[in-house]
CSV table of N, CA and C in Angstrom, one decimal:
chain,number,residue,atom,x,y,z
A,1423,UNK,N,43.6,71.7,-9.7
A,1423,UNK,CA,42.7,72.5,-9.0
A,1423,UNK,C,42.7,73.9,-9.5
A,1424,UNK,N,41.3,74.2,-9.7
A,1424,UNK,CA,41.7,75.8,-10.6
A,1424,UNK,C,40.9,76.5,-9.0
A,1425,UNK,N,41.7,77.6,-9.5
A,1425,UNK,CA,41.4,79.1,-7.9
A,1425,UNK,C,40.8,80.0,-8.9
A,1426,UNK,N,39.7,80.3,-8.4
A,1426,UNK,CA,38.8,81.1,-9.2
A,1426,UNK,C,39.3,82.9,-8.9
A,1427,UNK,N,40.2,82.9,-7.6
A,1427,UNK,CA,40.4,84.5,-7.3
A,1427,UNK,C,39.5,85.5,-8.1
A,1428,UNK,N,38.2,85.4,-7.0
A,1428,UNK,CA,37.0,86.1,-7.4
A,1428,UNK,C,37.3,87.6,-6.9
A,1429,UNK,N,38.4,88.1,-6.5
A,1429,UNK,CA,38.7,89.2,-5.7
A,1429,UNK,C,39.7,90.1,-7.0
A,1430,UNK,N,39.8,89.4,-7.6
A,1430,UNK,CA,40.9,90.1,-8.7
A,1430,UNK,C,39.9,90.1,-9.9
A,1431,UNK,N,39.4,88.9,-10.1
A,1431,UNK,CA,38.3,88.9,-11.0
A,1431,UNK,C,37.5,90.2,-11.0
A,1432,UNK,N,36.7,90.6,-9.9
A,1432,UNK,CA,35.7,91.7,-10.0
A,1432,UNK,C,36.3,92.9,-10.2
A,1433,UNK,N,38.3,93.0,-9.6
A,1433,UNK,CA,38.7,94.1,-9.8
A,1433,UNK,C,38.6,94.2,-11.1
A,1434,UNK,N,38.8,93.4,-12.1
A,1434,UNK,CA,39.2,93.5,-13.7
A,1434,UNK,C,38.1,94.0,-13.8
A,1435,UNK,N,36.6,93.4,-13.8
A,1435,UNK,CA,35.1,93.5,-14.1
A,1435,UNK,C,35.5,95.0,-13.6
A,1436,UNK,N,35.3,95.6,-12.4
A,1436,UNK,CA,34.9,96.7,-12.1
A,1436,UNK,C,35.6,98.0,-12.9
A,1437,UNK,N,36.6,97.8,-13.3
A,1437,UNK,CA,37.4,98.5,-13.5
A,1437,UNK,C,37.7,98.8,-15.7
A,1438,UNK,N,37.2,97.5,-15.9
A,1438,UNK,CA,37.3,96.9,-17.6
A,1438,UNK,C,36.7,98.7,-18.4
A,1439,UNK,N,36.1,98.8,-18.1
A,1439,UNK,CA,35.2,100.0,-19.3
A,1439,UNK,C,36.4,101.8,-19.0
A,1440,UNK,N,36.5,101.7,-17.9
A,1440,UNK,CA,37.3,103.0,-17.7
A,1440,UNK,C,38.4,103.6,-18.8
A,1441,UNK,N,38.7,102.4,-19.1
A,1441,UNK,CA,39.8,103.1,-20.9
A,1441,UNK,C,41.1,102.8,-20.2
A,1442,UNK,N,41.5,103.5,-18.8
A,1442,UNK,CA,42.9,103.0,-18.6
A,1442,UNK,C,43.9,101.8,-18.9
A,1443,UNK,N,44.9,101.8,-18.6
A,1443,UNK,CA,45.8,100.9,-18.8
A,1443,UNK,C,45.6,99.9,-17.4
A,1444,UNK,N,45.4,98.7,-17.1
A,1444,UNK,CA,45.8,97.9,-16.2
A,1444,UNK,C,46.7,97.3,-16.0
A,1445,UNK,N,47.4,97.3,-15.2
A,1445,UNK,CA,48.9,96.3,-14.8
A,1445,UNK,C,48.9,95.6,-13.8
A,1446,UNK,N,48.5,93.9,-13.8
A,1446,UNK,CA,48.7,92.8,-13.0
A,1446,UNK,C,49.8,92.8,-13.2
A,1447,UNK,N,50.2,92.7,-11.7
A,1447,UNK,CA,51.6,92.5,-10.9
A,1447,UNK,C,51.7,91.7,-10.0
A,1448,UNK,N,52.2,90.4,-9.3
A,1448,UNK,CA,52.5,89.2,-8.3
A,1448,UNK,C,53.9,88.6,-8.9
A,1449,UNK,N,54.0,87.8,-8.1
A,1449,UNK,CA,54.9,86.9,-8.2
A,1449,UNK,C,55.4,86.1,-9.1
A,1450,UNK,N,55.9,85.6,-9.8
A,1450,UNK,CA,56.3,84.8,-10.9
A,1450,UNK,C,55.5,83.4,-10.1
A,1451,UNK,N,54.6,83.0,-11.4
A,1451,UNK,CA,54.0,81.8,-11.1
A,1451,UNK,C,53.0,81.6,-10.5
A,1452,UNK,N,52.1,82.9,-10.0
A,1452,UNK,CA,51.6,83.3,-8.9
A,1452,UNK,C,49.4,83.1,-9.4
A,1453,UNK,N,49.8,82.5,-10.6
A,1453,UNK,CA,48.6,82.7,-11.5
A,1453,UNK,C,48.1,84.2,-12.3
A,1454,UNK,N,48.7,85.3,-12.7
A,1454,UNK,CA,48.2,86.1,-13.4
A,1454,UNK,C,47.9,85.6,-14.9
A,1455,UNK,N,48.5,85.2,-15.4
A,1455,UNK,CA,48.3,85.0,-17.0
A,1455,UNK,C,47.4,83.8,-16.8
A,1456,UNK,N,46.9,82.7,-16.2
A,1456,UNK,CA,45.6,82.5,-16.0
A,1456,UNK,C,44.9,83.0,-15.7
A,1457,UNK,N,44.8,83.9,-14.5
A,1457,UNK,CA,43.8,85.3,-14.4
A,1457,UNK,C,43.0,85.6,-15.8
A,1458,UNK,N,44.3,86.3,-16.6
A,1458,UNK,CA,43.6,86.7,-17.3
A,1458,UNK,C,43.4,86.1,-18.8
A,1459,UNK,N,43.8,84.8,-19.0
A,1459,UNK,CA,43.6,84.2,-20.2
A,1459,UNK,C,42.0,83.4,-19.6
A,1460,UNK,N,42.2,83.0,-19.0
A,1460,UNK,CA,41.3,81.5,-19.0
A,1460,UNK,C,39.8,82.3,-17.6
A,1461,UNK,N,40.4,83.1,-17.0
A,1461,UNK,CA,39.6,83.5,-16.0
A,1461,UNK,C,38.3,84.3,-16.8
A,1462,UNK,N,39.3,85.7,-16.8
A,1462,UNK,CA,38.9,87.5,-17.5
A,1462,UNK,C,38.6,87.0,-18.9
A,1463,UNK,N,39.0,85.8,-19.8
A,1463,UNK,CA,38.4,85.7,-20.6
A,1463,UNK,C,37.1,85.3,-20.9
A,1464,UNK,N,37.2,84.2,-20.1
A,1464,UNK,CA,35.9,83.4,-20.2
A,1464,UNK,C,34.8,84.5,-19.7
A,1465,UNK,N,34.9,85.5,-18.7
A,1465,UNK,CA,33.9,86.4,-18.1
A,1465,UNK,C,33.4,86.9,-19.5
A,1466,UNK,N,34.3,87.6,-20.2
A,1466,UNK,CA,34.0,88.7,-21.6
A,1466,UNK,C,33.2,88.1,-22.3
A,1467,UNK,N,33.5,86.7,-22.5
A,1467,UNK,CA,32.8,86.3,-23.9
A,1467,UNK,C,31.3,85.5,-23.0
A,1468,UNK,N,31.2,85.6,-21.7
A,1468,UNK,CA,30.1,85.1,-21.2
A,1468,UNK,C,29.3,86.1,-21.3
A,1469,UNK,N,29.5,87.4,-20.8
A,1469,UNK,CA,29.4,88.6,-20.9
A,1469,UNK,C,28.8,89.4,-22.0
A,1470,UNK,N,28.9,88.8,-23.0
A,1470,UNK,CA,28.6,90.0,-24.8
A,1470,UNK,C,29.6,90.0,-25.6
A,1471,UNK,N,30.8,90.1,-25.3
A,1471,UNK,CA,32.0,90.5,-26.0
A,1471,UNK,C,32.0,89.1,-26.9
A,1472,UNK,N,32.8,89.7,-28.4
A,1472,UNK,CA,32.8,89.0,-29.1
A,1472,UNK,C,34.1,88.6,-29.3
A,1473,UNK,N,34.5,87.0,-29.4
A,1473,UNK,CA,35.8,86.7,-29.8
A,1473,UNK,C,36.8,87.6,-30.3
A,1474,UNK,N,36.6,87.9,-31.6
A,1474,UNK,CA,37.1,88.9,-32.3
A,1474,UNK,C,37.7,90.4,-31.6
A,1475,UNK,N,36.7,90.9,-30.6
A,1475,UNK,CA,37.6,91.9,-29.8
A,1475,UNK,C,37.7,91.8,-28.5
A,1476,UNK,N,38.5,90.3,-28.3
A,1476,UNK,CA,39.3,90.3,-27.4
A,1476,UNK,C,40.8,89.9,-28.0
A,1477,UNK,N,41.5,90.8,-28.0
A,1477,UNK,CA,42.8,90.5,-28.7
A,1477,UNK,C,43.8,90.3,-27.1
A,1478,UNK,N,44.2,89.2,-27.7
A,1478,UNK,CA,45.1,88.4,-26.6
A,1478,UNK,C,46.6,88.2,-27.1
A,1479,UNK,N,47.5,88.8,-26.8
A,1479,UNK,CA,48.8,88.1,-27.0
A,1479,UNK,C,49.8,88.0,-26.2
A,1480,UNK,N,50.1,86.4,-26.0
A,1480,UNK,CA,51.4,86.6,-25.3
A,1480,UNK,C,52.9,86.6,-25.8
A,1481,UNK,N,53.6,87.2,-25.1
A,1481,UNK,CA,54.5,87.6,-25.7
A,1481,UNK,C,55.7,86.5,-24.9
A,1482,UNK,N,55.5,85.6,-24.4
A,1482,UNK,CA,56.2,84.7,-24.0
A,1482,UNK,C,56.5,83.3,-25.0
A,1483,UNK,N,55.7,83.6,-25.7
A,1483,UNK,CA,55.2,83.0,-26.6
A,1483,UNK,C,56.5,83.2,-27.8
A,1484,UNK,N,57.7,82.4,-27.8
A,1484,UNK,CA,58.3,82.6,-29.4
A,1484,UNK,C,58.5,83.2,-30.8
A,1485,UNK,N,56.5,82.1,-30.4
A,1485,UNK,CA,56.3,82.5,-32.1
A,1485,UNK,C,56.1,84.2,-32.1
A,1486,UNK,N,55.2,84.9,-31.2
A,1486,UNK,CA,55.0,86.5,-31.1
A,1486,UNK,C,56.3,87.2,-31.1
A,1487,UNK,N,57.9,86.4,-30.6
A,1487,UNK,CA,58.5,87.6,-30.8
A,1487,UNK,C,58.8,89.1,-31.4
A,1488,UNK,N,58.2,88.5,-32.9
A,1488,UNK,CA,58.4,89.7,-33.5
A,1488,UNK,C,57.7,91.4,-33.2
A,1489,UNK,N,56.8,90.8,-32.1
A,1489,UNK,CA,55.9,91.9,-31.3
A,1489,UNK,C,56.4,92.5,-30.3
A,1490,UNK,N,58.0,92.3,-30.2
A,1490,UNK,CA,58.6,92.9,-29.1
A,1490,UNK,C,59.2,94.5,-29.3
A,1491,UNK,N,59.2,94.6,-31.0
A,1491,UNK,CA,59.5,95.9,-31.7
A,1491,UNK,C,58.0,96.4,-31.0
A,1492,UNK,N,58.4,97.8,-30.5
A,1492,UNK,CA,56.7,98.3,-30.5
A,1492,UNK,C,55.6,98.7,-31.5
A,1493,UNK,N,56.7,99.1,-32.8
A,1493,UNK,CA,56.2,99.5,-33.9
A,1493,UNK,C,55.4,97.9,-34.3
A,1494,UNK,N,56.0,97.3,-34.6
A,1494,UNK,CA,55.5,96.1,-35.1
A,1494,UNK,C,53.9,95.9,-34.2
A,1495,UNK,N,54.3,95.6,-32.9
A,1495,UNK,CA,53.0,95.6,-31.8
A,1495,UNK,C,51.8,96.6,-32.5
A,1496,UNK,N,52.3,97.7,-32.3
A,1496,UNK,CA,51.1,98.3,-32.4
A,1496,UNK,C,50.5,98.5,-33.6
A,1497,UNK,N,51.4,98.1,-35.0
A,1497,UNK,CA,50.6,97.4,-36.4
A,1497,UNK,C,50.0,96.3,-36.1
A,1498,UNK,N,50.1,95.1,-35.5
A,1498,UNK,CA,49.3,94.1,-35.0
A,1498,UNK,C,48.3,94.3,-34.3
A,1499,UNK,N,48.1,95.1,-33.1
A,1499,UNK,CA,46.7,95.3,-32.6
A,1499,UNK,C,46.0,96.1,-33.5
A,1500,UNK,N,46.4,97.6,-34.1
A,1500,UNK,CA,45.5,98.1,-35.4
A,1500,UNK,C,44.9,97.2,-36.2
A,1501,UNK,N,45.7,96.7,-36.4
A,1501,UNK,CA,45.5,95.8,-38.0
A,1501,UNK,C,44.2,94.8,-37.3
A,1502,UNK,N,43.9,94.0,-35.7
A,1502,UNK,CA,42.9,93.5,-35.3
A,1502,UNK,C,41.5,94.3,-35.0
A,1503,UNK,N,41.9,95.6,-34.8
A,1503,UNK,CA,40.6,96.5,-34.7
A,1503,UNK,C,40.3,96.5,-36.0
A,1504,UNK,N,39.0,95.6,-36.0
A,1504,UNK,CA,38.3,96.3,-37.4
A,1504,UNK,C,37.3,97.4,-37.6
A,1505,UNK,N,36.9,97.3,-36.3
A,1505,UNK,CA,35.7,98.3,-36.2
A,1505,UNK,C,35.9,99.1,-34.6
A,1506,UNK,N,36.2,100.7,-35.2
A,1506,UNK,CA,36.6,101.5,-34.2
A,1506,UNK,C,35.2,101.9,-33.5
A,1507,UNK,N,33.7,101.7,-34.1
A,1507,UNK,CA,33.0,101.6,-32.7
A,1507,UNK,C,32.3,100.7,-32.0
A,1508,UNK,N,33.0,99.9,-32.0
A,1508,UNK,CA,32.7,98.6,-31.2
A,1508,UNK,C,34.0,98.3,-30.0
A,1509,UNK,N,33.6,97.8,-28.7
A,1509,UNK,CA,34.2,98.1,-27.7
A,1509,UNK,C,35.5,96.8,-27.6
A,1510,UNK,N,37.0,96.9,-27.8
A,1510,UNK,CA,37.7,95.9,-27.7
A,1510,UNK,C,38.0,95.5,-26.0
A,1511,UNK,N,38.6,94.2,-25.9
A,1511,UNK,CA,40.3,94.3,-24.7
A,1511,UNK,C,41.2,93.8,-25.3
A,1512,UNK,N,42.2,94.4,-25.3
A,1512,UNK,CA,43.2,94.1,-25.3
A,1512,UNK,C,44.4,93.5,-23.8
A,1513,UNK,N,44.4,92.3,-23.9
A,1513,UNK,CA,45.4,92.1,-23.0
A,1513,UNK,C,47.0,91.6,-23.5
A,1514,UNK,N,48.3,92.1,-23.3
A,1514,UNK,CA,49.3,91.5,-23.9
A,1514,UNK,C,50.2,91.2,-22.0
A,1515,UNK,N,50.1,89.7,-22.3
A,1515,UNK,CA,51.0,88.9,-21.6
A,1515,UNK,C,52.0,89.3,-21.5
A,1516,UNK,N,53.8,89.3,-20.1
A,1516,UNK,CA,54.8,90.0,-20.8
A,1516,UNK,C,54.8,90.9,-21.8
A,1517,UNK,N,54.3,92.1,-21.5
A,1517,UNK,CA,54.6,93.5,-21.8
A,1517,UNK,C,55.5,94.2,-21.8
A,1518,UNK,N,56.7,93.9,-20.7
A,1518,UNK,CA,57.9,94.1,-20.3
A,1518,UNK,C,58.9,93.9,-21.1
A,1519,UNK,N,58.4,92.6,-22.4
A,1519,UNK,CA,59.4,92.5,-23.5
A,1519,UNK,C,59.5,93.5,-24.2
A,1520,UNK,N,58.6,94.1,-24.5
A,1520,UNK,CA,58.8,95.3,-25.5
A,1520,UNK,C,59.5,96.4,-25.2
């Protein structure tokens, strides 16, 4: 059964262009990283956004350890911006690793 939490959804929408940083915070298990993988995603690329600048990484993920250096992180998202005027998201899953 998927929960659409259309209430968190529009917060992301409403909020997406302002440039800040956002931080989803709940409960362990609580659906955020669905929120924003399968939810916030699917909105962007329904939306205009192009595959390509939505850079997604999770950091729960193993294989991405090596993105837990920040230095390394932030040569990995540079290195995905290819074009600085075109509008990205960036979302990184456990953030807290770094």
């Amino acid at each position: 059964m998927k929960i659409t939490r259309n209430k968190y959804l529009n917060a992301l929408i409403e909020y997406k262009d302002d440039e800040r940083v956002k931080v989803i915070t709940g409960a362990r298990r609580s659906g955020k990283s669905f929120l924003l993988k399968e939810i916030f995603i699917k909105y962007l690329l329904e939306n205009g956004y192009k595959n390509q600048n939505i850079i997604y990484l999770d950091l729960d993920d193993q294989n991405n350890a090596q993105y837990y250096d920040p230095f390394s992180l932030n040569s990995y998202v540079n290195h995905r911006i290819k074009n600085t005027k075109e509008k990205y998201v960036i979302i990184i899953d456990e953030i807290q690793k770094v």
